[in-house]
């Protein structure tokens, strides 16, 4: 009797484990791929050319730039649970602290050097300085940043995501470029209204 119960329990636990594994990425689709109605589906539909902008004769950007190849820019990714971003860092520029609510990020440094880091749910910082050829993983949902501390050379990184739409929540933008009450922010940051208003000024467009 007790062995039947324990077998049943094992079965239930493994069923839950499998369910968790299958829900680790975007929802599964029941077709090979998804194409918007009216789209001509051929090789071109499955090709993304947006990263050609990184190559000469195009001039490199003067501010940090994230070129995304997610579902919005590349509709063939719908339902495939993958996407990419090319991250271009002029000398001395940062990608401010942010999170991706729907995916981990696997960053590959192609050129330059890059200081990267994330903070876990116990508030512990994990940081590293990467060399070309290195990869770094930012766990799903955690606050992270990248910084090209080199004052001369640009850096170029490519990030892969386990979601066609990983989403980005920029921490400075979320807190200082929305209409959250200044009193709420002053209390949250243990400071006064003048400090909050001064911080908000940098975001007013
Ligand atoms: C502030 O938010 C607006 C509207 O979303 C956006 O267009 C602008 O770029 C943001 N400003 C900064 C400095 O991020």
PDB file of C-alpha atoms and ligand atoms in Angstrom:
ATOM      1  CA  UNK A   1       0.000   0.000   0.000  1.00  0.00           C
ATOM      2  CA  UNK A   2       2.646   2.511   1.083  1.00  0.00           C
ATOM      3  CA  UNK A   3       4.775   1.533  -1.930  1.00  0.00           C
ATOM      4  CA  UNK A   4       1.815   2.305  -4.222  1.00  0.00           C
ATOM      5  CA  UNK A   5       1.494   5.714  -2.596  1.00  0.00           C
ATOM      6  CA  UNK A   6       5.202   6.436  -2.962  1.00  0.00           C
ATOM      7  CA  UNK A   7       5.074   5.365  -6.641  1.00  0.00           C
ATOM      8  CA  UNK A   8       2.133   7.705  -7.142  1.00  0.00           C
ATOM      9  CA  UNK A   9       3.991  10.537  -5.422  1.00  0.00           C
ATOM     10  CA  UNK A  10       7.080   9.950  -7.601  1.00  0.00           C
ATOM     11  CA  UNK A  11       4.852  10.058 -10.680  1.00  0.00           C
ATOM     12  CA  UNK A  12       3.207  13.323  -9.603  1.00  0.00           C
ATOM     13  CA  UNK A  13       6.564  14.923  -8.756  1.00  0.00           C
ATOM     14  CA  UNK A  14       8.120  13.920 -12.108  1.00  0.00           C
ATOM     15  CA  UNK A  15       5.027  15.182 -13.954  1.00  0.00           C
ATOM     16  CA  UNK A  16       5.472  18.577 -12.273  1.00  0.00           C
ATOM     17  CA  UNK A  17       9.200  18.585 -13.067  1.00  0.00           C
ATOM     18  CA  UNK A  18       8.473  17.928 -16.756  1.00  0.00           C
ATOM     19  CA  UNK A  19       5.848  20.678 -16.755  1.00  0.00           C
ATOM     20  CA  UNK A  20       8.388  23.089 -15.299  1.00  0.00           C
ATOM     21  CA  UNK A  21      10.999  22.136 -17.902  1.00  0.00           C
ATOM     22  CA  UNK A  22       8.557  22.646 -20.764  1.00  0.00           C
ATOM     23  CA  UNK A  23       7.450  26.021 -19.415  1.00  0.00           C
ATOM     24  CA  UNK A  24      11.073  27.286 -19.093  1.00  0.00           C
ATOM     25  CA  UNK A  25      10.901  29.095 -22.481  1.00  0.00           C
ATOM     26  CA  UNK A  26       8.117  30.697 -24.524  1.00  0.00           C
ATOM     27  CA  UNK A  27       4.920  28.632 -24.936  1.00  0.00           C
ATOM     28  CA  UNK A  28       5.174  25.756 -27.404  1.00  0.00           C
ATOM     29  CA  UNK A  29       3.520  26.250 -30.771  1.00  0.00           C
ATOM     30  CA  UNK A  30       1.573  23.573 -32.647  1.00  0.00           C
ATOM     31  CA  UNK A  31       2.939  24.477 -36.090  1.00  0.00           C
ATOM     32  CA  UNK A  32       6.467  24.505 -37.562  1.00  0.00           C
ATOM     33  CA  UNK A  33       6.463  28.284 -37.525  1.00  0.00           C
ATOM     34  CA  UNK A  34       4.109  31.258 -37.328  1.00  0.00           C
ATOM     35  CA  UNK A  35       3.830  33.793 -40.127  1.00  0.00           C
ATOM     36  CA  UNK A  36       1.620  36.893 -40.027  1.00  0.00           C
ATOM     37  CA  UNK A  37      -1.435  36.565 -42.304  1.00  0.00           C
ATOM     38  CA  UNK A  38      -0.672  37.721 -45.840  1.00  0.00           C
ATOM     39  CA  UNK A  39       3.132  37.262 -45.500  1.00  0.00           C
ATOM     40  CA  UNK A  40       4.996  35.570 -48.313  1.00  0.00           C
ATOM     41  CA  UNK A  41       6.852  32.726 -46.582  1.00  0.00           C
ATOM     42  CA  UNK A  42      10.176  32.061 -48.278  1.00  0.00           C
ATOM     43  CA  UNK A  43      13.873  32.261 -47.388  1.00  0.00           C
ATOM     44  CA  UNK A  44      13.612  36.004 -46.955  1.00  0.00           C
ATOM     45  CA  UNK A  45      10.976  35.595 -44.233  1.00  0.00           C
ATOM     46  CA  UNK A  46      13.487  33.559 -42.165  1.00  0.00           C
ATOM     47  CA  UNK A  47      16.376  36.012 -42.766  1.00  0.00           C
ATOM     48  CA  UNK A  48      17.231  39.053 -40.638  1.00  0.00           C
ATOM     49  CA  UNK A  49      19.513  41.654 -42.221  1.00  0.00           C
ATOM     50  CA  UNK A  50      19.313  44.384 -39.562  1.00  0.00           C
ATOM     51  CA  UNK A  51      22.820  43.657 -38.224  1.00  0.00           C
ATOM     52  CA  UNK A  52      24.360  44.664 -41.570  1.00  0.00           C
ATOM     53  CA  UNK A  53      24.110  48.172 -40.080  1.00  0.00           C
ATOM     54  CA  UNK A  54      27.108  47.193 -37.890  1.00  0.00           C
ATOM     55  CA  UNK A  55      29.390  46.792 -40.897  1.00  0.00           C
ATOM     56  CA  UNK A  56      31.238  49.413 -42.962  1.00  0.00           C
ATOM     57  CA  UNK A  57      30.536  51.754 -44.659  1.00  0.00           C
ATOM     58  CA  UNK A  58      28.039  52.576 -41.866  1.00  0.00           C
ATOM     59  CA  UNK A  59      29.496  54.848 -39.195  1.00  0.00           C
ATOM     60  CA  UNK A  60      29.544  53.460 -35.639  1.00  0.00           C
ATOM     61  CA  UNK A  61      27.089  55.077 -33.166  1.00  0.00           C
ATOM     62  CA  UNK A  62      28.347  57.749 -30.717  1.00  0.00           C
ATOM     63  CA  UNK A  63      26.058  56.557 -27.873  1.00  0.00           C
ATOM     64  CA  UNK A  64      25.456  53.018 -26.562  1.00  0.00           C
ATOM     65  CA  UNK A  65      23.201  51.169 -29.027  1.00  0.00           C
ATOM     66  CA  UNK A  66      21.288  47.883 -28.703  1.00  0.00           C
ATOM     67  CA  UNK A  67      20.249  46.511 -32.092  1.00  0.00           C
ATOM     68  CA  UNK A  68      17.524  43.983 -31.413  1.00  0.00           C
ATOM     69  CA  UNK A  69      16.504  40.968 -33.463  1.00  0.00           C
ATOM     70  CA  UNK A  70      13.444  39.917 -31.466  1.00  0.00           C
ATOM     71  CA  UNK A  71       9.910  39.053 -32.567  1.00  0.00           C
ATOM     72  CA  UNK A  72       9.082  42.725 -33.244  1.00  0.00           C
ATOM     73  CA  UNK A  73      11.985  43.248 -35.680  1.00  0.00           C
ATOM     74  CA  UNK A  74      12.116  39.655 -36.991  1.00  0.00           C
ATOM     75  CA  UNK A  75       8.585  38.164 -37.096  1.00  0.00           C
ATOM     76  CA  UNK A  76       9.830  34.645 -38.008  1.00  0.00           C
ATOM     77  CA  UNK A  77      11.021  34.311 -34.365  1.00  0.00           C
ATOM     78  CA  UNK A  78       7.398  34.170 -33.152  1.00  0.00           C
ATOM     79  CA  UNK A  79       7.028  30.897 -31.238  1.00  0.00           C
ATOM     80  CA  UNK A  80      10.718  29.871 -31.599  1.00  0.00           C
ATOM     81  CA  UNK A  81      11.871  30.924 -28.083  1.00  0.00           C
ATOM     82  CA  UNK A  82      15.080  32.566 -29.354  1.00  0.00           C
ATOM     83  CA  UNK A  83      16.297  36.071 -30.172  1.00  0.00           C
ATOM     84  CA  UNK A  84      19.464  38.138 -30.432  1.00  0.00           C
ATOM     85  CA  UNK A  85      20.715  41.634 -29.678  1.00  0.00           C
ATOM     86  CA  UNK A  86      23.899  43.314 -30.908  1.00  0.00           C
ATOM     87  CA  UNK A  87      25.306  45.672 -28.273  1.00  0.00           C
ATOM     88  CA  UNK A  88      27.555  48.471 -29.506  1.00  0.00           C
ATOM     89  CA  UNK A  89      29.570  50.373 -26.870  1.00  0.00           C
ATOM     90  CA  UNK A  90      31.568  53.456 -27.854  1.00  0.00           C
ATOM     91  CA  UNK A  91      34.543  54.084 -25.511  1.00  0.00           C
ATOM     92  CA  UNK A  92      33.446  54.830 -21.933  1.00  0.00           C
ATOM     93  CA  UNK A  93      29.725  54.073 -22.491  1.00  0.00           C
ATOM     94  CA  UNK A  94      27.315  51.922 -20.463  1.00  0.00           C
ATOM     95  CA  UNK A  95      24.182  49.875 -20.899  1.00  0.00           C
ATOM     96  CA  UNK A  96      22.370  51.058 -17.730  1.00  0.00           C
ATOM     97  CA  UNK A  97      21.086  48.567 -15.104  1.00  0.00           C
ATOM     98  CA  UNK A  98      18.071  46.677 -16.461  1.00  0.00           C
ATOM     99  CA  UNK A  99      16.283  43.327 -16.371  1.00  0.00           C
ATOM    100  CA  UNK A 100      14.759  40.980 -18.944  1.00  0.00           C
ATOM    101  CA  UNK A 101      11.565  39.601 -17.385  1.00  0.00           C
ATOM    102  CA  UNK A 102      11.182  36.658 -19.775  1.00  0.00           C
ATOM    103  CA  UNK A 103      14.689  35.285 -20.379  1.00  0.00           C
ATOM    104  CA  UNK A 104      18.268  34.743 -19.289  1.00  0.00           C
ATOM    105  CA  UNK A 105      20.868  36.523 -21.456  1.00  0.00           C
ATOM    106  CA  UNK A 106      23.987  34.830 -22.836  1.00  0.00           C
ATOM    107  CA  UNK A 107      26.440  37.564 -23.845  1.00  0.00           C
ATOM    108  CA  UNK A 108      29.380  36.928 -26.180  1.00  0.00           C
ATOM    109  CA  UNK A 109      32.064  39.610 -26.422  1.00  0.00           C
ATOM    110  CA  UNK A 110      33.293  39.917 -30.019  1.00  0.00           C
ATOM    111  CA  UNK A 111      35.598  42.961 -29.694  1.00  0.00           C
ATOM    112  CA  UNK A 112      36.972  45.338 -27.056  1.00  0.00           C
ATOM    113  CA  UNK A 113      36.668  44.739 -23.328  1.00  0.00           C
ATOM    114  CA  UNK A 114      33.554  44.889 -21.172  1.00  0.00           C
ATOM    115  CA  UNK A 115      32.818  45.108 -17.456  1.00  0.00           C
ATOM    116  CA  UNK A 116      29.622  43.159 -16.755  1.00  0.00           C
ATOM    117  CA  UNK A 117      27.684  42.355 -13.617  1.00  0.00           C
ATOM    118  CA  UNK A 118      24.383  41.279 -12.109  1.00  0.00           C
ATOM    119  CA  UNK A 119      22.859  41.357  -8.628  1.00  0.00           C
ATOM    120  CA  UNK A 120      21.046  38.271  -7.336  1.00  0.00           C
ATOM    121  CA  UNK A 121      17.931  38.138  -5.131  1.00  0.00           C
ATOM    122  CA  UNK A 122      20.101  38.215  -1.976  1.00  0.00           C
ATOM    123  CA  UNK A 123      21.603  41.535  -3.215  1.00  0.00           C
ATOM    124  CA  UNK A 124      24.986  39.953  -3.999  1.00  0.00           C
ATOM    125  CA  UNK A 125      26.906  41.448  -6.939  1.00  0.00           C
ATOM    126  CA  UNK A 126      28.649  39.145  -9.425  1.00  0.00           C
ATOM    127  CA  UNK A 127      30.967  41.011 -11.760  1.00  0.00           C
ATOM    128  CA  UNK A 128      33.662  40.286 -14.322  1.00  0.00           C
ATOM    129  CA  UNK A 129      35.805  42.005 -16.942  1.00  0.00           C
ATOM    130  CA  UNK A 130      35.466  40.153 -20.237  1.00  0.00           C
ATOM    131  CA  UNK A 131      37.963  39.722 -23.075  1.00  0.00           C
ATOM    132  CA  UNK A 132      37.030  39.088 -26.710  1.00  0.00           C
ATOM    133  CA  UNK A 133      35.853  35.472 -27.067  1.00  0.00           C
ATOM    134  CA  UNK A 134      34.409  35.325 -23.521  1.00  0.00           C
ATOM    135  CA  UNK A 135      30.774  34.607 -22.689  1.00  0.00           C
ATOM    136  CA  UNK A 136      28.826  35.680 -19.586  1.00  0.00           C
ATOM    137  CA  UNK A 137      25.334  34.603 -18.534  1.00  0.00           C
ATOM    138  CA  UNK A 138      22.911  36.982 -16.826  1.00  0.00           C
ATOM    139  CA  UNK A 139      20.277  34.847 -15.060  1.00  0.00           C
ATOM    140  CA  UNK A 140      16.633  35.440 -15.965  1.00  0.00           C
ATOM    141  CA  UNK A 141      14.970  38.466 -14.390  1.00  0.00           C
ATOM    142  CA  UNK A 142      18.003  39.743 -12.425  1.00  0.00           C
ATOM    143  CA  UNK A 143      19.252  43.356 -12.592  1.00  0.00           C
ATOM    144  CA  UNK A 144      22.419  43.612 -14.699  1.00  0.00           C
ATOM    145  CA  UNK A 145      24.613  46.115 -16.567  1.00  0.00           C
ATOM    146  CA  UNK A 146      27.515  46.357 -19.019  1.00  0.00           C
ATOM    147  CA  UNK A 147      30.236  49.033 -19.087  1.00  0.00           C
ATOM    148  CA  UNK A 148      32.994  49.681 -21.611  1.00  0.00           C
ATOM    149  CA  UNK A 149      35.515  51.273 -19.250  1.00  0.00           C
ATOM    150  CA  UNK A 150      38.118  51.634 -22.024  1.00  0.00           C
ATOM    151  CA  UNK A 151      38.524  55.342 -22.850  1.00  0.00           C
ATOM    152  CA  UNK A 152      39.838  54.697 -26.390  1.00  0.00           C
ATOM    153  CA  UNK A 153      38.401  51.521 -27.892  1.00  0.00           C
ATOM    154  CA  UNK A 154      34.776  50.592 -28.672  1.00  0.00           C
ATOM    155  CA  UNK A 155      33.328  47.195 -27.679  1.00  0.00           C
ATOM    156  CA  UNK A 156      30.930  44.918 -29.556  1.00  0.00           C
ATOM    157  CA  UNK A 157      28.899  42.128 -27.950  1.00  0.00           C
ATOM    158  CA  UNK A 158      26.128  39.784 -29.105  1.00  0.00           C
ATOM    159  CA  UNK A 159      23.495  38.542 -26.676  1.00  0.00           C
ATOM    160  CA  UNK A 160      21.296  35.493 -27.168  1.00  0.00           C
ATOM    161  CA  UNK A 161      17.951  35.136 -25.367  1.00  0.00           C
ATOM    162  CA  UNK A 162      15.726  32.105 -24.675  1.00  0.00           C
ATOM    163  CA  UNK A 163      12.612  34.037 -25.642  1.00  0.00           C
ATOM    164  CA  UNK A 164      11.456  35.670 -28.869  1.00  0.00           C
ATOM    165  CA  UNK A 165      10.464  38.663 -26.729  1.00  0.00           C
ATOM    166  CA  UNK A 166      12.687  38.789 -23.620  1.00  0.00           C
ATOM    167  CA  UNK A 167      11.522  42.336 -22.760  1.00  0.00           C
ATOM    168  CA  UNK A 168      13.673  45.040 -21.157  1.00  0.00           C
ATOM    169  CA  UNK A 169      12.942  46.958 -17.967  1.00  0.00           C
ATOM    170  CA  UNK A 170      15.454  49.814 -17.583  1.00  0.00           C
ATOM    171  CA  UNK A 171      15.831  50.593 -13.882  1.00  0.00           C
ATOM    172  CA  UNK A 172      16.670  54.347 -14.190  1.00  0.00           C
ATOM    173  CA  UNK A 173      13.950  54.864 -16.808  1.00  0.00           C
ATOM    174  CA  UNK A 174      11.331  52.871 -14.870  1.00  0.00           C
ATOM    175  CA  UNK A 175      11.938  54.831 -11.676  1.00  0.00           C
ATOM    176  CA  UNK A 176      12.772  58.335 -12.923  1.00  0.00           C
ATOM    177  CA  UNK A 177      11.028  58.652 -16.299  1.00  0.00           C
ATOM    178  CA  UNK A 178       7.488  57.669 -15.302  1.00  0.00           C
ATOM    179  CA  UNK A 179       4.904  59.485 -13.205  1.00  0.00           C
ATOM    180  CA  UNK A 180       5.578  57.609  -9.956  1.00  0.00           C
ATOM    181  CA  UNK A 181       4.856  60.132  -7.175  1.00  0.00           C
ATOM    182  CA  UNK A 182       8.015  62.029  -6.089  1.00  0.00           C
ATOM    183  CA  UNK A 183       7.063  61.357  -2.444  1.00  0.00           C
ATOM    184  CA  UNK A 184       7.105  57.616  -3.096  1.00  0.00           C
ATOM    185  CA  UNK A 185      10.565  57.860  -4.684  1.00  0.00           C
ATOM    186  CA  UNK A 186      11.932  60.153  -1.951  1.00  0.00           C
ATOM    187  CA  UNK A 187      10.811  57.686   0.728  1.00  0.00           C
ATOM    188  CA  UNK A 188      12.085  54.693  -1.278  1.00  0.00           C
ATOM    189  CA  UNK A 189      15.547  56.225  -1.734  1.00  0.00           C
ATOM    190  CA  UNK A 190      15.593  57.678   1.808  1.00  0.00           C
ATOM    191  CA  UNK A 191      16.133  61.187   0.449  1.00  0.00           C
ATOM    192  CA  UNK A 192      14.243  64.460  -0.101  1.00  0.00           C
ATOM    193  CA  UNK A 193      11.999  65.739  -2.913  1.00  0.00           C
ATOM    194  CA  UNK A 194      14.653  68.126  -4.293  1.00  0.00           C
ATOM    195  CA  UNK A 195      17.079  65.231  -4.873  1.00  0.00           C
ATOM    196  CA  UNK A 196      14.412  63.195  -6.664  1.00  0.00           C
ATOM    197  CA  UNK A 197      13.415  66.172  -8.844  1.00  0.00           C
ATOM    198  CA  UNK A 198      17.059  66.800  -9.726  1.00  0.00           C
ATOM    199  CA  UNK A 199      17.504  63.149 -10.724  1.00  0.00           C
ATOM    200  CA  UNK A 200      14.310  63.269 -12.812  1.00  0.00           C
ATOM    201  CA  UNK A 201      15.590  66.309 -14.760  1.00  0.00           C
ATOM    202  CA  UNK A 202      18.140  64.177 -16.635  1.00  0.00           C
ATOM    203  CA  UNK A 203      15.249  62.143 -18.105  1.00  0.00           C
ATOM    204  CA  UNK A 204      12.849  64.924 -19.125  1.00  0.00           C
ATOM    205  CA  UNK A 205      12.640  64.956 -22.926  1.00  0.00           C
TER     206      UNK A 205
HETATM  207  C1  LIG B   1      11.758  59.011 -21.182  1.00  0.00           C
HETATM  208  O1  LIG B   1      10.571  58.394 -21.624  1.00  0.00           O
HETATM  209  C2  LIG B   1      10.169  58.782 -22.941  1.00  0.00           C
HETATM  210  C3  LIG B   1       8.810  58.171 -23.209  1.00  0.00           C
HETATM  211  O2  LIG B   1       8.800  56.793 -22.987  1.00  0.00           O
HETATM  212  C4  LIG B   1      11.234  58.338 -23.924  1.00  0.00           C
HETATM  213  O3  LIG B   1      10.872  58.716 -25.234  1.00  0.00           O
HETATM  214  C5  LIG B   1      12.570  58.973 -23.553  1.00  0.00           C
HETATM  215  O4  LIG B   1      13.590  58.480 -24.396  1.00  0.00           O
HETATM  216  C6  LIG B   1      12.912  58.658 -22.096  1.00  0.00           C
HETATM  217  N1  LIG B   1      14.095  59.431 -21.712  1.00  0.00           N
HETATM  218  C7  LIG B   1      15.263  58.841 -21.425  1.00  0.00           C
HETATM  219  C8  LIG B   1      16.381  59.801 -21.095  1.00  0.00           C
HETATM  220  O5  LIG B   1      15.431  57.641 -21.412  1.00  0.00           O
END
